[in-house]
Tab-separated table of C-alpha atoms in Angstrom:
chain	number	residue	atom	x	y	z
A	1	MET	CA	229.929	87.570	117.332
A	2	ASN	CA	226.599	86.703	118.780
A	3	THR	CA	225.096	84.201	116.842
A	4	LEU	CA	221.954	83.815	118.366
A	5	SER	CA	218.708	85.156	117.040
A	6	TYR	CA	216.655	87.942	119.406
A	7	TRP	CA	214.098	85.175	119.989
A	8	GLU	CA	216.491	82.439	121.029
A	9	GLN	CA	218.143	84.904	123.524
A	10	LYS	CA	215.156	86.137	125.114
A	11	THR	CA	213.644	82.818	125.052
A	12	TRP	CA	216.227	80.191	126.336
A	13	TYR	CA	219.067	82.706	127.274
A	14	SER	CA	217.735	85.709	129.375
A	15	ASP	CA	215.907	86.373	132.426
A	16	HIS	CA	214.858	83.008	134.280
A	17	ASP	CA	213.313	82.782	137.363
A	18	PHE	CA	214.758	79.673	138.010
A	19	CYS	CA	217.551	78.066	136.374
A	20	ILE	CA	218.664	74.205	137.061
A	21	VAL	CA	221.808	72.870	135.870
A	22	GLY	CA	221.434	69.310	135.327
A	23	GLY	CA	218.883	67.677	133.456
A	24	GLY	CA	218.357	64.074	135.175
A	25	ILE	CA	215.771	62.727	137.518
A	26	VAL	CA	216.614	65.127	140.196
A	27	GLY	CA	216.835	68.085	137.851
A	28	MET	CA	213.231	67.710	135.950
A	29	THR	CA	211.412	66.663	139.397
A	30	THR	CA	212.621	70.038	140.873
A	31	ALA	CA	211.362	71.817	137.722
A	32	LEU	CA	208.161	70.044	138.126
A	33	HIS	CA	207.780	70.747	141.839
A	34	LEU	CA	208.757	74.248	141.141
A	35	ARG	CA	206.207	74.898	138.711
A	36	LYS	CA	203.638	73.855	141.197
A	37	LYS	CA	204.588	76.383	143.518
A	38	ALA	CA	205.225	79.084	141.172
A	39	PRO	CA	202.832	78.681	137.982
A	40	LEU	CA	203.969	81.896	136.344
A	41	ALA	CA	207.735	81.420	136.734
A	42	LYS	CA	210.269	81.042	133.740
A	43	ILE	CA	211.984	78.083	134.424
A	44	CYS	CA	214.971	76.436	132.337
A	45	ILE	CA	216.691	73.147	132.570
A	46	VAL	CA	220.446	73.277	131.343
A	47	GLU	CA	221.745	69.990	130.383
A	48	ARG	CA	225.461	69.347	128.964
A	49	GLY	CA	224.787	66.286	127.145
A	50	HIS	CA	221.899	65.637	124.535
A	51	LEU	CA	220.664	63.374	126.898
A	52	PRO	CA	221.291	63.238	130.883
A	53	THR	CA	224.847	62.883	131.733
A	54	GLY	CA	225.662	61.451	135.053
A	55	GLY	CA	223.439	58.122	136.016
A	56	SER	CA	220.222	58.992	135.146
A	57	THR	CA	219.899	57.019	131.876
A	58	LYS	CA	222.640	54.767	132.682
A	59	ASN	CA	221.273	52.730	135.807
A	60	ALA	CA	219.749	49.184	135.886
A	61	GLY	CA	216.055	50.245	136.359
A	62	PHE	CA	215.781	49.025	140.034
A	63	MET	CA	212.709	50.407	142.151
A	64	CYS	CA	214.616	49.501	145.362
A	65	PHE	CA	215.230	50.929	149.059
A	66	GLY	CA	218.014	48.798	149.879
A	67	SER	CA	218.897	45.018	149.745
A	68	ILE	CA	219.316	43.221	152.946
A	69	GLY	CA	222.873	42.909	152.653
A	70	GLU	CA	223.295	46.853	152.192
A	71	LEU	CA	220.614	47.490	155.271
A	72	ILE	CA	222.826	45.586	157.513
A	73	ALA	CA	225.931	46.906	156.399
A	74	ASN	CA	224.280	50.226	157.023
A	75	THR	CA	222.820	49.870	160.384
A	76	GLU	CA	226.326	48.670	161.332
A	77	GLN	CA	228.139	51.326	159.873
A	78	PHE	CA	225.743	54.548	160.665
A	79	GLY	CA	223.214	52.901	163.348
A	80	VAL	CA	219.788	52.024	162.947
A	81	GLU	CA	218.347	55.669	163.325
A	82	ALA	CA	220.624	56.928	160.324
A	83	THR	CA	219.619	53.693	158.470
A	84	LEU	CA	215.892	54.286	159.140
A	85	SER	CA	216.027	57.750	158.126
A	86	THR	CA	217.532	56.656	155.095
A	87	VAL	CA	214.891	53.892	154.024
A	88	LYS	CA	212.035	56.331	154.814
A	89	LEU	CA	213.741	58.908	152.153
A	90	ARG	CA	214.026	56.268	149.525
A	91	LEU	CA	210.278	54.861	150.140
A	92	GLU	CA	208.705	58.582	150.036
A	93	GLY	CA	211.160	59.138	146.814
A	94	LEU	CA	209.992	55.749	145.399
A	95	ASN	CA	206.127	56.877	145.985
A	96	LEU	CA	206.464	60.275	144.841
A	97	LEU	CA	208.274	59.266	141.414
A	98	ARG	CA	205.426	56.794	140.671
A	99	THR	CA	203.031	59.755	141.484
A	100	LEU	CA	204.292	62.160	139.473
A	101	THR	CA	204.667	59.530	136.318
A	102	GLY	CA	202.385	57.246	136.624
A	103	ASP	CA	203.252	53.217	136.777
A	104	THR	CA	202.314	52.100	132.959
A	105	GLU	CA	204.279	54.988	131.599
A	106	ILE	CA	207.522	53.939	133.132
A	107	GLY	CA	207.049	50.228	132.679
A	108	TYR	CA	206.708	49.891	136.389
A	109	GLN	CA	206.659	46.072	137.363
A	110	PRO	CA	206.253	44.885	140.919
A	111	CYS	CA	208.585	41.977	140.535
A	112	GLY	CA	210.383	42.013	144.005
A	113	GLY	CA	214.159	41.752	144.331
A	114	TYR	CA	216.518	38.998	145.931
A	115	GLU	CA	219.902	39.220	147.369
A	116	LEU	CA	222.285	36.652	146.433
A	117	ALA	CA	224.649	35.027	148.928
A	118	ARG	CA	227.151	32.515	147.272
A	119	GLU	CA	229.017	31.391	150.674
A	120	LYS	CA	227.675	30.057	153.796
A	121	SER	CA	228.783	32.691	156.116
A	122	GLU	CA	227.288	35.386	154.113
A	123	ALA	CA	223.997	33.290	153.513
A	124	ASP	CA	224.070	32.661	157.522
A	125	HIS	CA	224.828	36.435	158.177
A	126	LEU	CA	221.754	37.673	156.110
A	127	ILE	CA	219.640	35.239	157.491
A	128	HIS	CA	220.722	36.020	161.276
A	129	HIS	CA	219.587	39.877	160.636
A	130	LEU	CA	216.165	39.168	158.576
A	131	PRO	CA	213.803	38.891	161.449
A	132	GLU	CA	215.321	41.822	162.949
A	133	LEU	CA	215.087	44.072	159.755
A	134	ASN	CA	211.695	42.714	158.981
A	135	THR	CA	210.510	44.028	162.787
A	136	LEU	CA	211.846	47.417	161.868
A	137	LEU	CA	210.370	47.800	158.564
A	138	SER	CA	207.358	46.681	160.156
A	139	ASP	CA	207.161	49.107	162.993
A	140	HIS	CA	208.247	52.077	161.080
A	141	PHE	CA	206.840	51.914	157.736
A	142	ASN	CA	204.120	49.108	157.779
A	143	LEU	CA	206.054	47.041	155.464
A	144	ASN	CA	205.033	43.400	156.713
A	145	GLU	CA	207.475	40.299	155.992
A	146	THR	CA	209.474	42.362	153.870
A	147	PHE	CA	212.366	39.972	153.700
A	148	SER	CA	212.262	36.337	153.429
A	149	LEU	CA	214.200	33.005	152.657
A	150	SER	CA	213.693	32.154	148.976
A	151	SER	CA	213.531	28.465	147.765
A	152	HIS	CA	214.407	29.273	144.333
A	153	SER	CA	217.886	28.890	142.648
A	154	ILE	CA	219.600	30.573	140.036
A	155	GLY	CA	223.206	29.422	138.520
A	156	HIS	CA	224.455	26.363	140.178
A	157	GLY	CA	222.105	26.384	142.445
A	158	SER	CA	224.121	26.382	145.405
A	159	GLU	CA	223.464	30.152	146.092
A	160	THR	CA	221.272	31.534	148.950
A	161	LEU	CA	218.614	34.072	147.941
A	162	ILE	CA	216.647	36.525	150.165
A	163	TYR	CA	213.484	38.003	148.843
A	164	ASN	CA	212.446	41.289	148.981
A	165	GLN	CA	208.752	41.347	148.125
A	166	TYR	CA	208.604	45.042	147.900
A	167	GLU	CA	210.980	45.914	145.150
A	168	GLY	CA	210.054	46.634	141.417
A	169	SER	CA	211.689	47.534	138.434
A	170	ILE	CA	211.106	50.241	135.615
A	171	ASP	CA	212.219	50.927	131.969
A	172	THR	CA	214.693	53.970	132.429
A	173	GLY	CA	214.339	55.013	129.131
A	174	LYS	CA	210.409	55.392	129.602
A	175	LEU	CA	211.127	57.156	132.644
A	176	ILE	CA	213.364	59.920	131.292
A	177	THR	CA	211.103	60.226	128.423
A	178	THR	CA	207.704	60.563	130.637
A	179	LEU	CA	209.789	63.304	133.139
A	180	ILE	CA	210.754	65.110	129.567
A	181	ARG	CA	207.290	65.205	128.550
A	182	LEU	CA	206.012	66.271	131.915
A	183	CYS	CA	208.154	68.891	131.949
A	184	CYS	CA	207.313	70.346	128.198
A	185	GLN	CA	203.996	70.034	129.123
A	186	ALA	CA	204.497	72.131	131.889
A	187	GLU	CA	205.970	75.021	130.038
A	188	ILE	CA	209.495	74.194	131.504
A	189	LEU	CA	212.017	75.142	128.838
A	190	ILE	CA	215.051	72.546	128.178
A	191	LEU	CA	218.304	73.448	126.831
A	192	PRO	CA	220.332	70.030	125.903
A	193	SER	CA	224.133	70.240	124.807
A	194	THR	CA	224.909	73.467	126.622
A	195	GLU	CA	227.523	72.616	129.243
A	196	VAL	CA	227.940	75.382	132.168
A	197	THR	CA	231.706	76.313	132.978
A	198	SER	CA	230.971	78.512	135.853
A	199	TYR	CA	228.624	81.587	137.065
A	200	SER	CA	229.056	84.961	138.608
A	201	THR	CA	226.339	86.514	141.183
A	202	ALA	CA	225.165	90.212	140.825
A	203	SER	CA	222.580	91.813	143.347
A	204	GLN	CA	219.866	91.183	141.396
A	205	SER	CA	220.919	88.098	138.629
A	206	ILE	CA	223.184	85.350	138.472
A	207	THR	CA	224.987	84.843	134.876
A	208	LEU	CA	226.051	81.397	133.832
A	209	GLN	CA	228.636	80.924	131.167
A	210	THR	CA	228.343	78.024	128.604
A	211	GLN	CA	230.592	77.363	125.823
A	212	THR	CA	227.915	79.027	123.603
A	213	HIS	CA	226.528	82.109	125.020
A	214	PRO	CA	225.759	83.352	128.661
A	215	ILE	CA	222.417	82.222	130.393
A	216	THR	CA	221.080	84.972	133.118
A	217	CYS	CA	218.674	84.188	135.846
A	218	LYS	CA	217.608	85.027	139.535
A	219	THR	CA	217.927	81.832	141.038
A	220	LEU	CA	220.287	79.012	140.429
A	221	LEU	CA	219.837	75.557	141.295
A	222	LEU	CA	222.850	72.806	140.709
A	223	CYS	CA	221.397	69.193	140.347
A	224	THR	CA	224.435	68.153	138.889
A	225	ASN	CA	225.276	64.946	141.364
A	226	ALA	CA	228.599	63.714	141.282
A	227	PHE	CA	229.884	66.625	139.037
A	228	THR	CA	228.992	69.467	141.462
A	229	PRO	CA	232.466	70.412	142.708
A	230	ASP	CA	233.281	71.557	139.454
A	231	LEU	CA	230.900	74.212	140.049
A	232	ALA	CA	230.254	74.511	143.767
A	233	ASP	CA	232.396	74.147	147.228
A	234	VAL	CA	230.785	70.705	148.051
A	235	GLN	CA	232.189	67.681	149.118
A	236	LEU	CA	231.733	64.308	147.529
A	237	ILE	CA	233.177	61.382	145.744
A	238	PRO	CA	232.649	60.622	142.318
A	239	GLN	CA	232.139	56.839	141.402
A	240	ARG	CA	231.902	55.413	137.809
A	241	ASN	CA	229.825	52.713	137.761
A	242	GLN	CA	230.443	50.239	134.756
A	243	VAL	CA	227.899	47.943	133.293
A	244	ILE	CA	227.194	45.529	130.357
A	245	LEU	CA	224.487	43.572	128.840
A	246	THR	CA	225.829	40.026	127.466
A	247	THR	CA	225.020	38.675	124.422
A	248	PRO	CA	221.894	35.596	124.256
A	249	VAL	CA	222.696	32.991	126.849
A	250	ASN	CA	220.853	30.155	128.860
A	251	HIS	CA	220.064	31.603	132.363
A	252	HIS	CA	217.529	30.559	134.928
A	253	LEU	CA	216.907	34.176	136.238
A	254	MET	CA	212.907	35.034	136.990
A	255	GLU	CA	212.393	38.194	136.095
A	256	SER	CA	213.151	40.260	138.938
A	257	CYS	CA	215.907	42.493	140.408
A	258	TYR	CA	219.209	40.903	142.125
A	259	HIS	CA	221.832	42.173	144.306
A	260	TYR	CA	225.242	40.819	145.317
A	261	HIS	CA	227.719	41.816	148.059
A	262	GLN	CA	225.601	45.010	149.878
A	263	GLY	CA	224.229	45.682	146.332
A	264	TYR	CA	227.873	46.704	144.699
A	265	VAL	CA	227.113	44.143	142.218
A	266	TYR	CA	223.366	43.967	140.774
A	267	PHE	CA	221.927	42.424	137.803
A	268	ARG	CA	218.414	41.292	135.970
A	269	PRO	CA	217.422	39.829	132.884
A	270	ILE	CA	216.731	41.557	129.710
A	271	GLY	CA	214.799	38.641	127.847
A	272	ASP	CA	217.646	35.950	127.088
A	273	GLN	CA	220.271	38.615	128.164
A	274	ILE	CA	221.875	39.520	131.349
A	275	LEU	CA	222.232	43.138	132.174
A	276	ILE	CA	224.804	43.033	135.194
A	277	GLY	CA	227.048	46.135	136.613
A	278	GLY	CA	228.831	47.372	139.851
A	279	GLY	CA	232.124	45.686	140.978
A	280	ARG	CA	233.670	49.351	141.635
A	281	HIS	CA	234.445	48.594	145.181
A	282	LEU	CA	237.117	46.053	144.042
A	283	PHE	CA	238.917	48.747	141.700
A	284	PRO	CA	238.799	51.868	143.655
A	285	ASP	CA	241.978	53.596	142.433
A	286	SER	CA	240.518	53.414	138.905
A	287	GLU	CA	236.736	53.705	139.664
A	288	GLN	CA	236.632	56.853	141.798
A	289	THR	CA	236.585	59.426	138.921
A	290	ASP	CA	234.013	61.233	136.868
A	291	LYS	CA	235.418	60.042	133.496
A	292	LEU	CA	232.536	58.300	131.645
A	293	ALA	CA	234.371	55.097	129.967
A	294	ASN	CA	234.576	51.127	130.334
A	295	THR	CA	237.754	49.497	131.659
A	296	GLU	CA	239.057	45.901	130.518
A	297	GLU	CA	239.518	44.995	134.304
A	298	VAL	CA	235.958	45.694	135.260
A	299	THR	CA	234.303	44.602	132.190
A	300	GLN	CA	236.383	41.168	132.454
A	301	TRP	CA	235.357	40.822	136.172
A	302	LEU	CA	231.879	41.313	135.625
A	303	ILE	CA	231.703	38.769	132.544
A	304	ASP	CA	233.944	36.409	134.718
A	305	TRP	CA	231.127	36.801	137.533
A	306	VAL	CA	228.366	35.795	134.988
A	307	ARG	CA	230.474	33.035	133.950
A	308	THR	CA	231.318	31.433	137.538
A	309	SER	CA	227.772	32.631	138.884
A	310	LEU	CA	224.959	32.486	136.709
A	311	VAL	CA	225.505	30.279	133.611
A	312	THR	CA	227.246	27.217	133.046
A	313	ASN	CA	229.663	25.780	130.210
A	314	GLN	CA	228.264	28.710	127.869
A	315	PRO	CA	230.280	31.585	126.184
A	316	VAL	CA	229.427	34.811	127.439
A	317	ASP	CA	230.161	37.991	125.250
A	318	ILE	CA	229.146	41.522	125.414
A	319	ALA	CA	226.150	42.690	123.268
A	320	HIS	CA	226.482	46.523	124.806
A	321	GLN	CA	228.428	48.255	127.326
A	322	TRP	CA	228.302	51.588	129.011
A	323	SER	CA	229.196	53.366	132.529
A	324	GLY	CA	227.426	56.062	134.695
A	325	ILE	CA	228.967	58.368	137.362
A	326	LEU	CA	227.578	58.553	141.183
A	327	GLY	CA	228.082	61.042	143.827
A	328	THR	CA	228.846	59.481	146.932
A	329	GLY	CA	229.873	59.982	150.454
A	330	ASN	CA	229.142	59.984	154.199
A	331	PRO	CA	226.809	59.982	155.495
A	332	LEU	CA	224.271	58.781	153.180
A	333	GLN	CA	221.870	61.431	153.258
A	334	PRO	CA	222.326	63.919	150.043
A	335	LEU	CA	223.244	67.427	150.235
A	336	ILE	CA	220.523	69.879	149.898
A	337	GLN	CA	221.543	73.228	150.805
A	338	GLU	CA	222.029	77.087	149.824
A	339	VAL	CA	225.600	77.409	148.843
A	340	GLN	CA	225.772	81.312	147.920
A	341	PRO	CA	222.577	83.731	148.116
A	342	ASN	CA	220.011	82.218	145.560
A	343	VAL	CA	222.497	79.349	144.441
A	344	PHE	CA	221.347	75.973	145.619
A	345	VAL	CA	222.785	72.448	145.456
A	346	ALA	CA	221.097	68.877	145.489
A	347	ALA	CA	224.209	66.428	145.085
A	348	LYS	CA	225.336	63.155	146.562
A	349	MET	CA	222.599	60.613	145.779
A	350	ASN	CA	224.896	57.832	146.887
A	351	GLY	CA	223.542	55.651	144.110
A	352	MET	CA	219.820	55.857	144.690
A	353	GLY	CA	219.103	58.563	142.323
A	354	VAL	CA	216.099	56.506	141.350
A	355	ALA	CA	214.531	55.761	144.928
A	356	ILE	CA	215.177	59.394	146.229
A	357	GLY	CA	215.448	61.477	143.243
A	358	ALA	CA	212.135	62.828	143.125
A	359	LYS	CA	212.043	63.351	147.022
A	360	VAL	CA	215.114	65.513	146.845
A	361	GLY	CA	213.479	67.326	143.720
A	362	GLN	CA	210.807	68.298	146.303
A	363	LEU	CA	212.401	69.019	149.051
A	364	LEU	CA	215.073	71.162	147.162
A	365	SER	CA	212.065	73.243	145.480
A	366	ASP	CA	210.368	73.762	149.206
A	367	LEU	CA	213.790	75.274	150.301
A	368	VAL	CA	214.357	77.491	147.188
A	369	THR	CA	210.644	78.982	147.540
A	370	ASP	CA	210.630	78.971	151.320
């Protein structure tokens, strides 16, 4: 039985020029770029959750293009040229996102960022590569003296901190709220709590099957990152990233963003609490999944890390915890491609959706309209 009214069917479920599946950063910025290129087009975003499901509302709010440890590891694994290409995409994405939204609207703070090294050998490795990376970033992106050895200390005071003056932070909730507002102002329809289970193509139309009612469109754009293999034949690895927010503790963290072990662990102060996430590299068997959940082993590891690295002789308990799903794989560049006639994919953000999402949305809209 068709429970939709004529108006509901006509407005939200029929005859879209562009239907975007996935209402996160990539999905919404893709829609905004499409609107600039096609002012009269009927554009709809379909999101399976009442809020974005993957990582767009689950991240820590870091505006970063890579910690020094991550960039060193990237050059060693993929080479200098590929690493610079990735950094270029991230820098362009960060600038584009701030241009789209405005800094005040998303709570942007140019607070800088730090990479922490707990062992001397690790610190020596970072410091050894510091001049080389500074030269590369200066020569290619006019970023002068990006990384520097910091005199600050946190936790037990025995660690080494490398400072990145060009990093910043945002309020993730404000970011998504702003993007939703911009989409509404641009007359882009948003259909939340609607899961697309499959789609079929015909000569002039594409039909999306959902749990409630089919949706028809001319062009389909899948901006579902880690969940894309459920709908299209793409190669990526879903990775769960778990996060906790501690109860109030007496910490010595400056208002900034912090990275540890090539960014696999990240943390920041939220008032007198500490937000910390990551550790998935230590638990590959359980964390290569697209299931949103928190596990006891990762939770305990994060709590123990706070206790041993950031606070002394204090109880550390959990005030809140959650998880997000990343789409990962090699090489580091995202997948932006046409997988069938009039069916396009943007996926595999490799944990850098905040940094590259707006640029990926622009590149996808260019591919579709060109």
